[in-house]
Structure formats: C-alpha cells, structure tokens
C-alpha cells in the first residue's frame, strides 16, 4: 500500500481528475477527502442547492469536519449539474446516489442507472480511457449486470476494455465519515478488469492515512461483501441484545460484564457487542434485509438474517415495556436521543423515533429531545409527541425517560433537572451519571439483572425539601 500522504499531495500518484455523482451524506465528504489529498474533484448533483453550496465551498450536508476540510482544499473543488462536463473533465467517476429499498427488500438501481446514462453519453464524446465506480450500495449482481449493460449501451464502449467498471463501497458511519474514509480497515474493490481496479486502487491508496488491507475481486463478490459485513455486524449487535434480555431475568447477571469478557476472545472481538438499543440508520437494517432477500431469492436459507431483523424490531417494544413498567398508564414519558447515533441529524430507522411512536401509540404523553435531530424527527413524529427545548427540559417534564442515543451531553443531567415527582431513567448507553441524578432519579441499565429482577419500587415522590 502507498505511503502516508501529506495533505494536498497524492504522493504515490499524479493528481487525478475525479468526478463524484451525488453530493449527499457520503458523496460530499468524499469530494472533500479526495481534494484534500491533491486531486481535482468535480461534484455533480441534480439538486442545484447542493451544487451551489459545493461550488461556493460550503458543505452541502452536516458532517463533522467537512466544512474545515473544504476550507482547506476548495480551490481543487468544482461542482455542476452538468454530468457530461464533469465526466469530460475527469479520468474516473464515482457514483454515490441513493439506492432506496423497494417493497421486496431489494435496492432499487434507478438513480444509478440515470447517472450511468449521463456518464455513458458523455463518454461517447470523450476520447481516452475512463473508469466508472459504483459506490452506492447495490444488490449483488447489479454492477456486472444491468449497470454494465447500460454503460456499454450508452457509451458505445466495451466494458472491461474501453471503459473500466468497479464496485467499491465506503465503510463509514455518519458522524465520522471523514475519519472513516481516511482510516479504513480495508479497501474493497470489485473490478471488471485489472486495469480498472488498478486505477481505483491507486486513487484510494493516495487518500488513506493508514495502510489498510486491499481486497480486489470480481464485481459480485465485492457487492456481496459490502452487505455481508453489515449483516454480520447486525447479528453481533443483536446477539448482545439477546444476551441483555436474558441477563435482565437472571439475578446477579450483568450483560456488560459478560460481553466485556466475550470481547476478549479474539475470535469474537469487543466492537458492537453491547446490550443497548437495537440498530438503526440508513445502512444496517436495509442491508440485513437485502441480504435475506437475496438469499431467499436464490433458494438459500436466510434464517439467521431474518431472525436478526425480527429480534431488532423486538428491541423497541422491549424498551417501551421497560418504560411502561416505570410509569402509570397515560403518564409522561421521555425519549432522549432521536438520531440513530450521535453526531448526526439522521433519524432513519432510529430506535428513539420508533420508541416515541410506540409509546405515543400506547397512550403515553411523550416528550422528546435530541441535540441535533429535532427538525428531522419532527417530520416523522409531527404532533404525536411534545418537543423539549433541552435534555433538562425533557427530564423535568416526565416520570420516566429512556436515553436512546449516546450523546455525551446527556451526562450533564443532574438531580435538580428532575421534576418534583422524581423519575426513572433507562440508560441504554450508560451515559448518565447515576450519582449526580440520585436521589430523585433511579437509573436502570438494560442487561443488568439486579436492575430488573429485584427491582426496588420506584421512588416517585421527592423527599420533603
Ligand atoms: N449514508 C450512509 O451512511 C451510507 C453508508 C454506506 C453506503 N451508503 C450508500 O451510498 C449511497 C448514497 O447514500 P447517501 O447517504 O450519500 O445519500 P443521500 O441521499 O444523502 O445523497 C444522495 C445524493 O445524490 C443525488 N442524486 C440522486 N440522483 C442523482 C443523479 N442521477 N445525478 C446526480 N445526483 C443525484 C441527490 O440529490 C443527493 O444529493 C446509497 O446507496 C447508500 O446506501 C450510504
């Protein structure tokens, strides 16, 4: 792998002209990361607001570190709605447009195919070799199938010889996209031919700041690896939650102690092994479902992925029941954390939003708060809940609340923030300081048997002042 690169100098290779189609949550950070390492990058989007922002050096999406990075490299960044111009002016084009999930659980390629048409038509008028890279998550078989066919048809070129085609996903989490792009565990490249994979490897190797393993393979293996990674991680998360539910029924048991030891086994590892909430977000749930759909469609069994999905849906209900045990019917309950993880405003398949929905449907008065995701959550929850102005405001207004996202600022809650009736808090991510919250708030941790089995009666009434 290439050496560690100095910012602004893609040391191992000459700067490349790169076009990136799709300036969303993943595409916009990728533009900045590539430009920060010296490449000349043109971003393309159908949305003129995103294009204008990028052209003016403003981050089109909210992602930590993105604006800082753009500030340092904006002279190498351009943006346009004209895909043909961007392709003509680049050697390699990366496609990062949405691939929404269809009703059957499969990813829909329509936006990718629209981009391919634009790229193909531009390549008809361009001379010289070009590489097209699909970064969007697609169903295994798509890139070498419908996408390759469309590229050949629209460009009039032979794929694998006159135009290279790759599939190469980014393994990132929202909130740490830039760090994850610069420090990946692995560079995964599916390639139509070695020349195409070589061009992409040189580009990606010039960007990373570590020495990740590179895995080059055919297109379908790379597509499958992407969703298999996420399906495996969802299984691991679900395993920890299964263990947590068991521990809650076993006096003396503590899932943190057990998972802490489990993670010491190098065959298992400690990441994503915590009894907390279910998983959410724009990738894990749908990648798992797509994996199961793919397997079933091929006549293979998908019991494990299906069970993971079912168990994950169960986590919201489990949490709602925990809260319901601590609050009288119709009481006020709170949900702290609506984004699917900290450092993002994204609420897609968020456990906090789904918990709020379940509690409202069960007749509770629900008060919610999130440091970043209030506007996005409002679009989903509308008038079914009440919106607090801060975590303290939320805690003050409820009898029981759950912390569903590990925002560090929730740790600042203290006993003075609890309403006069006292409260019970379910701290899914161990962010609360129970000593600061005592005596007016009792903190319950999922997966801890003694918090659940031998539960003391809730101290609802605040001691006389
Ligand atoms: N967000 C993540 O955490 C993440 C992680 C891994 C993979 N992915 C995958 O990456 C892809 C993109 O995800 P995202 O979160 O960046 O999406 P996004 O919705 O944030 O952004 C997509 C952008 O593409 C633009 N677009 C749509 N069609 C276009 C076209 N034909 N030409 C030009 N622009 C077009 C949209 O206007 C939008 O700005 C998806 O396949 C997703 O599954 C996302």
mmCIF file with all atom_site columns, N, CA, C and O in Angstrom, residues 163-200:
data_model
loop_
_atom_site.group_PDB
_atom_site.id
_atom_site.type_symbol
_atom_site.label_atom_id
_atom_site.label_alt_id
_atom_site.label_comp_id
_atom_site.label_asym_id
_atom_site.label_entity_id
_atom_site.label_seq_id
_atom_site.pdbx_PDB_ins_code
_atom_site.Cartn_x
_atom_site.Cartn_y
_atom_site.Cartn_z
_atom_site.occupancy
_atom_site.B_iso_or_equiv
_atom_site.pdbx_formal_charge
_atom_site.auth_seq_id
_atom_site.auth_comp_id
_atom_site.auth_asym_id
_atom_site.auth_atom_id
_atom_site.pdbx_PDB_model_num
ATOM 1   N N  . UNK A 1 163 ? -13.744 0.940  -21.324 1.00 0.00 ? 163 UNK A N  1
ATOM 2   C CA . UNK A 1 163 ? -14.143 1.670  -20.119 1.00 0.00 ? 163 UNK A CA 1
ATOM 3   C C  . UNK A 1 163 ? -14.086 0.670  -18.956 1.00 0.00 ? 163 UNK A C  1
ATOM 4   O O  . UNK A 1 163 ? -14.536 -0.470 -19.086 1.00 0.00 ? 163 UNK A O  1
ATOM 5   N N  . UNK A 1 164 ? -13.487 1.117  -17.848 1.00 0.00 ? 164 UNK A N  1
ATOM 6   C CA . UNK A 1 164 ? -13.396 0.236  -16.684 1.00 0.00 ? 164 UNK A CA 1
ATOM 7   C C  . UNK A 1 164 ? -14.610 0.430  -15.787 1.00 0.00 ? 164 UNK A C  1
ATOM 8   O O  . UNK A 1 164 ? -15.159 1.535  -15.704 1.00 0.00 ? 164 UNK A O  1
ATOM 9   N N  . UNK A 1 165 ? -15.021 -0.636 -15.125 1.00 0.00 ? 165 UNK A N  1
ATOM 10  C CA . UNK A 1 165 ? -16.165 -0.538 -14.210 1.00 0.00 ? 165 UNK A CA 1
ATOM 11  C C  . UNK A 1 165 ? -15.785 -1.203 -12.891 1.00 0.00 ? 165 UNK A C  1
ATOM 12  O O  . UNK A 1 165 ? -15.302 -2.341 -12.873 1.00 0.00 ? 165 UNK A O  1
ATOM 13  N N  . UNK A 1 166 ? -15.992 -0.494 -11.795 1.00 0.00 ? 166 UNK A N  1
ATOM 14  C CA . UNK A 1 166 ? -15.676 -1.043 -10.468 1.00 0.00 ? 166 UNK A CA 1
ATOM 15  C C  . UNK A 1 166 ? -16.871 -0.881 -9.544  1.00 0.00 ? 166 UNK A C  1
ATOM 16  O O  . UNK A 1 166 ? -17.731 -0.013 -9.752  1.00 0.00 ? 166 UNK A O  1
ATOM 17  N N  . UNK A 1 167 ? -16.897 -1.713 -8.511  1.00 0.00 ? 167 UNK A N  1
ATOM 18  C CA . UNK A 1 167 ? -17.815 -1.506 -7.386  1.00 0.00 ? 167 UNK A CA 1
ATOM 19  C C  . UNK A 1 167 ? -16.931 -1.353 -6.157  1.00 0.00 ? 167 UNK A C  1
ATOM 20  O O  . UNK A 1 167 ? -16.103 -2.236 -5.876  1.00 0.00 ? 167 UNK A O  1
ATOM 21  N N  . UNK A 1 168 ? -17.087 -0.253 -5.445  1.00 0.00 ? 168 UNK A N  1
ATOM 22  C CA . UNK A 1 168 ? -16.216 -0.041 -4.281  1.00 0.00 ? 168 UNK A CA 1
ATOM 23  C C  . UNK A 1 168 ? -16.958 0.764  -3.223  1.00 0.00 ? 168 UNK A C  1
ATOM 24  O O  . UNK A 1 168 ? -17.109 1.976  -3.343  1.00 0.00 ? 168 UNK A O  1
ATOM 25  N N  . UNK A 1 169 ? -17.457 0.098  -2.190  1.00 0.00 ? 169 UNK A N  1
ATOM 26  C CA . UNK A 1 169 ? -18.217 0.811  -1.159  1.00 0.00 ? 169 UNK A CA 1
ATOM 27  C C  . UNK A 1 169 ? -17.287 1.488  -0.161  1.00 0.00 ? 169 UNK A C  1
ATOM 28  O O  . UNK A 1 169 ? -16.125 1.117  -0.045  1.00 0.00 ? 169 UNK A O  1
ATOM 29  N N  . UNK A 1 170 ? -17.803 2.461  0.531   1.00 0.00 ? 170 UNK A N  1
ATOM 30  C CA . UNK A 1 170 ? -17.090 3.067  1.659   1.00 0.00 ? 170 UNK A CA 1
ATOM 31  C C  . UNK A 1 170 ? -17.677 2.465  2.930   1.00 0.00 ? 170 UNK A C  1
ATOM 32  O O  . UNK A 1 170 ? -18.892 2.383  3.070   1.00 0.00 ? 170 UNK A O  1
ATOM 33  N N  . UNK A 1 171 ? -16.813 2.066  3.855   1.00 0.00 ? 171 UNK A N  1
ATOM 34  C CA . UNK A 1 171 ? -17.296 1.550  5.145   1.00 0.00 ? 171 UNK A CA 1
ATOM 35  C C  . UNK A 1 171 ? -17.224 2.690  6.140   1.00 0.00 ? 171 UNK A C  1
ATOM 36  O O  . UNK A 1 171 ? -16.199 2.915  6.773   1.00 0.00 ? 171 UNK A O  1
ATOM 37  N N  . UNK A 1 172 ? -18.304 3.434  6.224   1.00 0.00 ? 172 UNK A N  1
ATOM 38  C CA . UNK A 1 172 ? -18.289 4.634  7.064   1.00 0.00 ? 172 UNK A CA 1
ATOM 39  C C  . UNK A 1 172 ? -19.500 4.639  7.981   1.00 0.00 ? 172 UNK A C  1
ATOM 40  O O  . UNK A 1 172 ? -20.476 3.926  7.747   1.00 0.00 ? 172 UNK A O  1
ATOM 41  N N  . UNK A 1 173 ? -19.423 5.452  9.033   1.00 0.00 ? 173 UNK A N  1
ATOM 42  C CA . UNK A 1 173 ? -20.601 5.716  9.863   1.00 0.00 ? 173 UNK A CA 1
ATOM 43  C C  . UNK A 1 173 ? -20.839 7.217  9.824   1.00 0.00 ? 173 UNK A C  1
ATOM 44  O O  . UNK A 1 173 ? -19.870 7.993  9.887   1.00 0.00 ? 173 UNK A O  1
ATOM 45  N N  . UNK A 1 174 ? -22.075 7.628  9.693   1.00 0.00 ? 174 UNK A N  1
ATOM 46  C CA . UNK A 1 174 ? -22.361 9.061  9.705   1.00 0.00 ? 174 UNK A CA 1
ATOM 47  C C  . UNK A 1 174 ? -21.857 9.631  11.026  1.00 0.00 ? 174 UNK A C  1
ATOM 48  O O  . UNK A 1 174 ? -21.941 8.983  12.068  1.00 0.00 ? 174 UNK A O  1
ATOM 49  N N  . UNK A 1 175 ? -21.323 10.835 10.963  1.00 0.00 ? 175 UNK A N  1
ATOM 50  C CA . UNK A 1 175 ? -20.747 11.438 12.166  1.00 0.00 ? 175 UNK A CA 1
ATOM 51  C C  . UNK A 1 175 ? -19.236 11.244 12.216  1.00 0.00 ? 175 UNK A C  1
ATOM 52  O O  . UNK A 1 175 ? -18.532 11.999 12.878  1.00 0.00 ? 175 UNK A O  1
ATOM 53  N N  . UNK A 1 176 ? -18.746 10.212 11.543  1.00 0.00 ? 176 UNK A N  1
ATOM 54  C CA . UNK A 1 176 ? -17.284 10.011 11.483  1.00 0.00 ? 176 UNK A CA 1
ATOM 55  C C  . UNK A 1 176 ? -16.886 9.635  10.060  1.00 0.00 ? 176 UNK A C  1
ATOM 56  O O  . UNK A 1 176 ? -15.960 8.869  9.846   1.00 0.00 ? 176 UNK A O  1
ATOM 57  N N  . UNK A 1 177 ? -17.610 10.195 9.081   1.00 0.00 ? 177 UNK A N  1
ATOM 58  C CA . UNK A 1 177 ? -17.393 9.799  7.681   1.00 0.00 ? 177 UNK A CA 1
ATOM 59  C C  . UNK A 1 177 ? -15.969 10.119 7.239   1.00 0.00 ? 177 UNK A C  1
ATOM 60  O O  . UNK A 1 177 ? -15.290 9.288  6.616   1.00 0.00 ? 177 UNK A O  1
ATOM 61  N N  . UNK A 1 178 ? -15.493 11.314 7.586   1.00 0.00 ? 178 UNK A N  1
ATOM 62  C CA . UNK A 1 178 ? -14.172 11.718 7.093   1.00 0.00 ? 178 UNK A CA 1
ATOM 63  C C  . UNK A 1 178 ? -13.084 10.872 7.740   1.00 0.00 ? 178 UNK A C  1
ATOM 64  O O  . UNK A 1 178 ? -12.209 10.330 7.052   1.00 0.00 ? 178 UNK A O  1
ATOM 65  N N  . UNK A 1 179 ? -13.175 10.699 9.039   1.00 0.00 ? 179 UNK A N  1
ATOM 66  C CA . UNK A 1 179 ? -12.177 9.857  9.708   1.00 0.00 ? 179 UNK A CA 1
ATOM 67  C C  . UNK A 1 179 ? -12.208 8.442  9.139   1.00 0.00 ? 179 UNK A C  1
ATOM 68  O O  . UNK A 1 179 ? -11.184 7.825  8.879   1.00 0.00 ? 179 UNK A O  1
ATOM 69  N N  . UNK A 1 180 ? -13.420 7.921  8.938   1.00 0.00 ? 180 UNK A N  1
ATOM 70  C CA . UNK A 1 180 ? -13.543 6.544  8.435   1.00 0.00 ? 180 UNK A CA 1
ATOM 71  C C  . UNK A 1 180 ? -12.988 6.415  7.017   1.00 0.00 ? 180 UNK A C  1
ATOM 72  O O  . UNK A 1 180 ? -12.408 5.387  6.663   1.00 0.00 ? 180 UNK A O  1
ATOM 73  N N  . UNK A 1 181 ? -13.176 7.456  6.194   1.00 0.00 ? 181 UNK A N  1
ATOM 74  C CA . UNK A 1 181 ? -12.634 7.401  4.830   1.00 0.00 ? 181 UNK A CA 1
ATOM 75  C C  . UNK A 1 181 ? -11.102 7.448  4.836   1.00 0.00 ? 181 UNK A C  1
ATOM 76  O O  . UNK A 1 181 ? -10.454 6.836  4.003   1.00 0.00 ? 181 UNK A O  1
ATOM 77  N N  . UNK A 1 182 ? -10.555 8.183  5.781   1.00 0.00 ? 182 UNK A N  1
ATOM 78  C CA . UNK A 1 182 ? -9.094  8.317  5.844   1.00 0.00 ? 182 UNK A CA 1
ATOM 79  C C  . UNK A 1 182 ? -8.424  7.138  6.537   1.00 0.00 ? 182 UNK A C  1
ATOM 80  O O  . UNK A 1 182 ? -7.252  6.869  6.326   1.00 0.00 ? 182 UNK A O  1
ATOM 81  N N  . UNK A 1 183 ? -9.205  6.442  7.378   1.00 0.00 ? 183 UNK A N  1
ATOM 82  C CA . UNK A 1 183 ? -8.623  5.329  8.167   1.00 0.00 ? 183 UNK A CA 1
ATOM 83  C C  . UNK A 1 183 ? -9.460  4.068  8.023   1.00 0.00 ? 183 UNK A C  1
ATOM 84  O O  . UNK A 1 183 ? -9.925  3.512  9.025   1.00 0.00 ? 183 UNK A O  1
ATOM 85  N N  . UNK A 1 184 ? -9.650  3.567  6.822   1.00 0.00 ? 184 UNK A N  1
ATOM 86  C CA . UNK A 1 184 ? -10.491 2.366  6.687   1.00 0.00 ? 184 UNK A CA 1
ATOM 87  C C  . UNK A 1 184 ? -9.735  1.099  7.126   1.00 0.00 ? 184 UNK A C  1
ATOM 88  O O  . UNK A 1 184 ? -8.508  1.060  7.080   1.00 0.00 ? 184 UNK A O  1
ATOM 89  N N  . UNK A 1 185 ? -10.496 0.094  7.562   1.00 0.00 ? 185 UNK A N  1
ATOM 90  C CA . UNK A 1 185 ? -9.883  -1.215 7.868   1.00 0.00 ? 185 UNK A CA 1
ATOM 91  C C  . UNK A 1 185 ? -9.429  -1.872 6.572   1.00 0.00 ? 185 UNK A C  1
ATOM 92  O O  . UNK A 1 185 ? -8.483  -2.649 6.558   1.00 0.00 ? 185 UNK A O  1
ATOM 93  N N  . UNK A 1 186 ? -10.151 -1.572 5.498   1.00 0.00 ? 186 UNK A N  1
ATOM 94  C CA . UNK A 1 186 ? -9.936  -2.314 4.253   1.00 0.00 ? 186 UNK A CA 1
ATOM 95  C C  . UNK A 1 186 ? -10.358 -1.446 3.073   1.00 0.00 ? 186 UNK A C  1
ATOM 96  O O  . UNK A 1 186 ? -11.277 -0.643 3.187   1.00 0.00 ? 186 UNK A O  1
ATOM 97  N N  . UNK A 1 187 ? -9.663  -1.618 1.953   1.00 0.00 ? 187 UNK A N  1
ATOM 98  C CA . UNK A 1 187 ? -10.148 -1.044 0.687   1.00 0.00 ? 187 UNK A CA 1
ATOM 99  C C  . UNK A 1 187 ? -10.700 -2.218 -0.103  1.00 0.00 ? 187 UNK A C  1
ATOM 100 O O  . UNK A 1 187 ? -9.986  -3.186 -0.362  1.00 0.00 ? 187 UNK A O  1
ATOM 101 N N  . UNK A 1 188 ? -11.956 -2.142 -0.440  1.00 0.00 ? 188 UNK A N  1
ATOM 102 C CA . UNK A 1 188 ? -12.620 -3.241 -1.141  1.00 0.00 ? 188 UNK A CA 1
ATOM 103 C C  . UNK A 1 188 ? -12.917 -2.804 -2.577  1.00 0.00 ? 188 UNK A C  1
ATOM 104 O O  . UNK A 1 188 ? -13.588 -1.792 -2.785  1.00 0.00 ? 188 UNK A O  1
ATOM 105 N N  . UNK A 1 189 ? -12.385 -3.549 -3.520  1.00 0.00 ? 189 UNK A N  1
ATOM 106 C CA . UNK A 1 189 ? -12.584 -3.180 -4.932  1.00 0.00 ? 189 UNK A CA 1
ATOM 107 C C  . UNK A 1 189 ? -13.085 -4.390 -5.719  1.00 0.00 ? 189 UNK A C  1
ATOM 108 O O  . UNK A 1 189 ? -12.422 -5.431 -5.762  1.00 0.00 ? 189 UNK A O  1
ATOM 109 N N  . UNK A 1 190 ? -14.252 -4.220 -6.304  1.00 0.00 ? 190 UNK A N  1
ATOM 110 C CA . UNK A 1 190 ? -14.718 -5.185 -7.296  1.00 0.00 ? 190 UNK A CA 1
ATOM 111 C C  . UNK A 1 190 ? -14.402 -4.589 -8.652  1.00 0.00 ? 190 UNK A C  1
ATOM 112 O O  . UNK A 1 190 ? -14.603 -3.385 -8.859  1.00 0.00 ? 190 UNK A O  1
ATOM 113 N N  . UNK A 1 191 ? -13.900 -5.394 -9.599  1.00 0.00 ? 191 UNK A N  1
ATOM 114 C CA . UNK A 1 191 ? -13.415 -4.792 -10.847 1.00 0.00 ? 191 UNK A CA 1
ATOM 115 C C  . UNK A 1 191 ? -13.831 -5.608 -12.064 1.00 0.00 ? 191 UNK A C  1
ATOM 116 O O  . UNK A 1 191 ? -13.896 -6.839 -12.021 1.00 0.00 ? 191 UNK A O  1
ATOM 117 N N  . UNK A 1 192 ? -14.097 -4.860 -13.152 1.00 0.00 ? 192 UNK A N  1
ATOM 118 C CA . UNK A 1 192 ? -14.405 -5.540 -14.413 1.00 0.00 ? 192 UNK A CA 1
ATOM 119 C C  . UNK A 1 192 ? -13.145 -6.141 -15.008 1.00 0.00 ? 192 UNK A C  1
ATOM 120 O O  . UNK A 1 192 ? -13.210 -7.122 -15.746 1.00 0.00 ? 192 UNK A O  1
ATOM 121 N N  . UNK A 1 193 ? -11.984 -5.532 -14.667 1.00 0.00 ? 193 UNK A N  1
ATOM 122 C CA . UNK A 1 193 ? -10.698 -5.981 -15.233 1.00 0.00 ? 193 UNK A CA 1
ATOM 123 C C  . UNK A 1 193 ? -9.580  -5.375 -14.389 1.00 0.00 ? 193 UNK A C  1
ATOM 124 O O  . UNK A 1 193 ? -9.797  -4.386 -13.681 1.00 0.00 ? 193 UNK A O  1
ATOM 125 N N  . UNK A 1 194 ? -8.403  -5.938 -14.438 1.00 0.00 ? 194 UNK A N  1
ATOM 126 C CA . UNK A 1 194 ? -7.308  -5.469 -13.570 1.00 0.00 ? 194 UNK A CA 1
ATOM 127 C C  . UNK A 1 194 ? -6.929  -4.007 -13.804 1.00 0.00 ? 194 UNK A C  1
ATOM 128 O O  . UNK A 1 194 ? -6.540  -3.308 -12.871 1.00 0.00 ? 194 UNK A O  1
ATOM 129 N N  . UNK A 1 195 ? -7.020  -3.538 -15.028 1.00 0.00 ? 195 UNK A N  1
ATOM 130 C CA . UNK A 1 195 ? -6.637  -2.143 -15.279 1.00 0.00 ? 195 UNK A CA 1
ATOM 131 C C  . UNK A 1 195 ? -7.541  -1.190 -14.492 1.00 0.00 ? 195 UNK A C  1
ATOM 132 O O  . UNK A 1 195 ? -7.069  -0.256 -13.834 1.00 0.00 ? 195 UNK A O  1
ATOM 133 N N  . UNK A 1 196 ? -8.833  -1.443 -14.549 1.00 0.00 ? 196 UNK A N  1
ATOM 134 C CA . UNK A 1 196 ? -9.796  -0.578 -13.847 1.00 0.00 ? 196 UNK A CA 1
ATOM 135 C C  . UNK A 1 196 ? -9.543  -0.620 -12.341 1.00 0.00 ? 196 UNK A C  1
ATOM 136 O O  . UNK A 1 196 ? -9.473  0.427  -11.672 1.00 0.00 ? 196 UNK A O  1
ATOM 137 N N  . UNK A 1 197 ? -9.379  -1.850 -11.805 1.00 0.00 ? 197 UNK A N  1
ATOM 138 C CA . UNK A 1 197 ? -9.132  -1.981 -10.369 1.00 0.00 ? 197 UNK A CA 1
ATOM 139 C C  . UNK A 1 197 ? -7.831  -1.302 -9.967  1.00 0.00 ? 197 UNK A C  1
ATOM 140 O O  . UNK A 1 197 ? -7.739  -0.698 -8.884  1.00 0.00 ? 197 UNK A O  1
ATOM 141 N N  . UNK A 1 198 ? -6.840  -1.362 -10.850 1.00 0.00 ? 198 UNK A N  1
ATOM 142 C CA . UNK A 1 198 ? -5.547  -0.735 -10.553 1.00 0.00 ? 198 UNK A CA 1
ATOM 143 C C  . UNK A 1 198 ? -5.668  0.779  -10.451 1.00 0.00 ? 198 UNK A C  1
ATOM 144 O O  . UNK A 1 198 ? -5.104  1.399  -9.544  1.00 0.00 ? 198 UNK A O  1
ATOM 145 N N  . UNK A 1 199 ? -6.420  1.376  -11.369 1.00 0.00 ? 199 UNK A N  1
ATOM 146 C CA . UNK A 1 199 ? -6.607  2.843  -11.331 1.00 0.00 ? 199 UNK A CA 1
ATOM 147 C C  . UNK A 1 199 ? -7.300  3.232  -10.025 1.00 0.00 ? 199 UNK A C  1
ATOM 148 O O  . UNK A 1 199 ? -6.879  4.162  -9.322  1.00 0.00 ? 199 UNK A O  1
ATOM 149 N N  . UNK A 1 200 ? -8.338  2.483  -9.666  1.00 0.00 ? 200 UNK A N  1
ATOM 150 C CA . UNK A 1 200 ? -9.079  2.829  -8.454  1.00 0.00 ? 200 UNK A CA 1
ATOM 151 C C  . UNK A 1 200 ? -8.218  2.594  -7.213  1.00 0.00 ? 200 UNK A C  1
ATOM 152 O O  . UNK A 1 200 ? -8.231  3.405  -6.278  1.00 0.00 ? 200 UNK A O  1
#
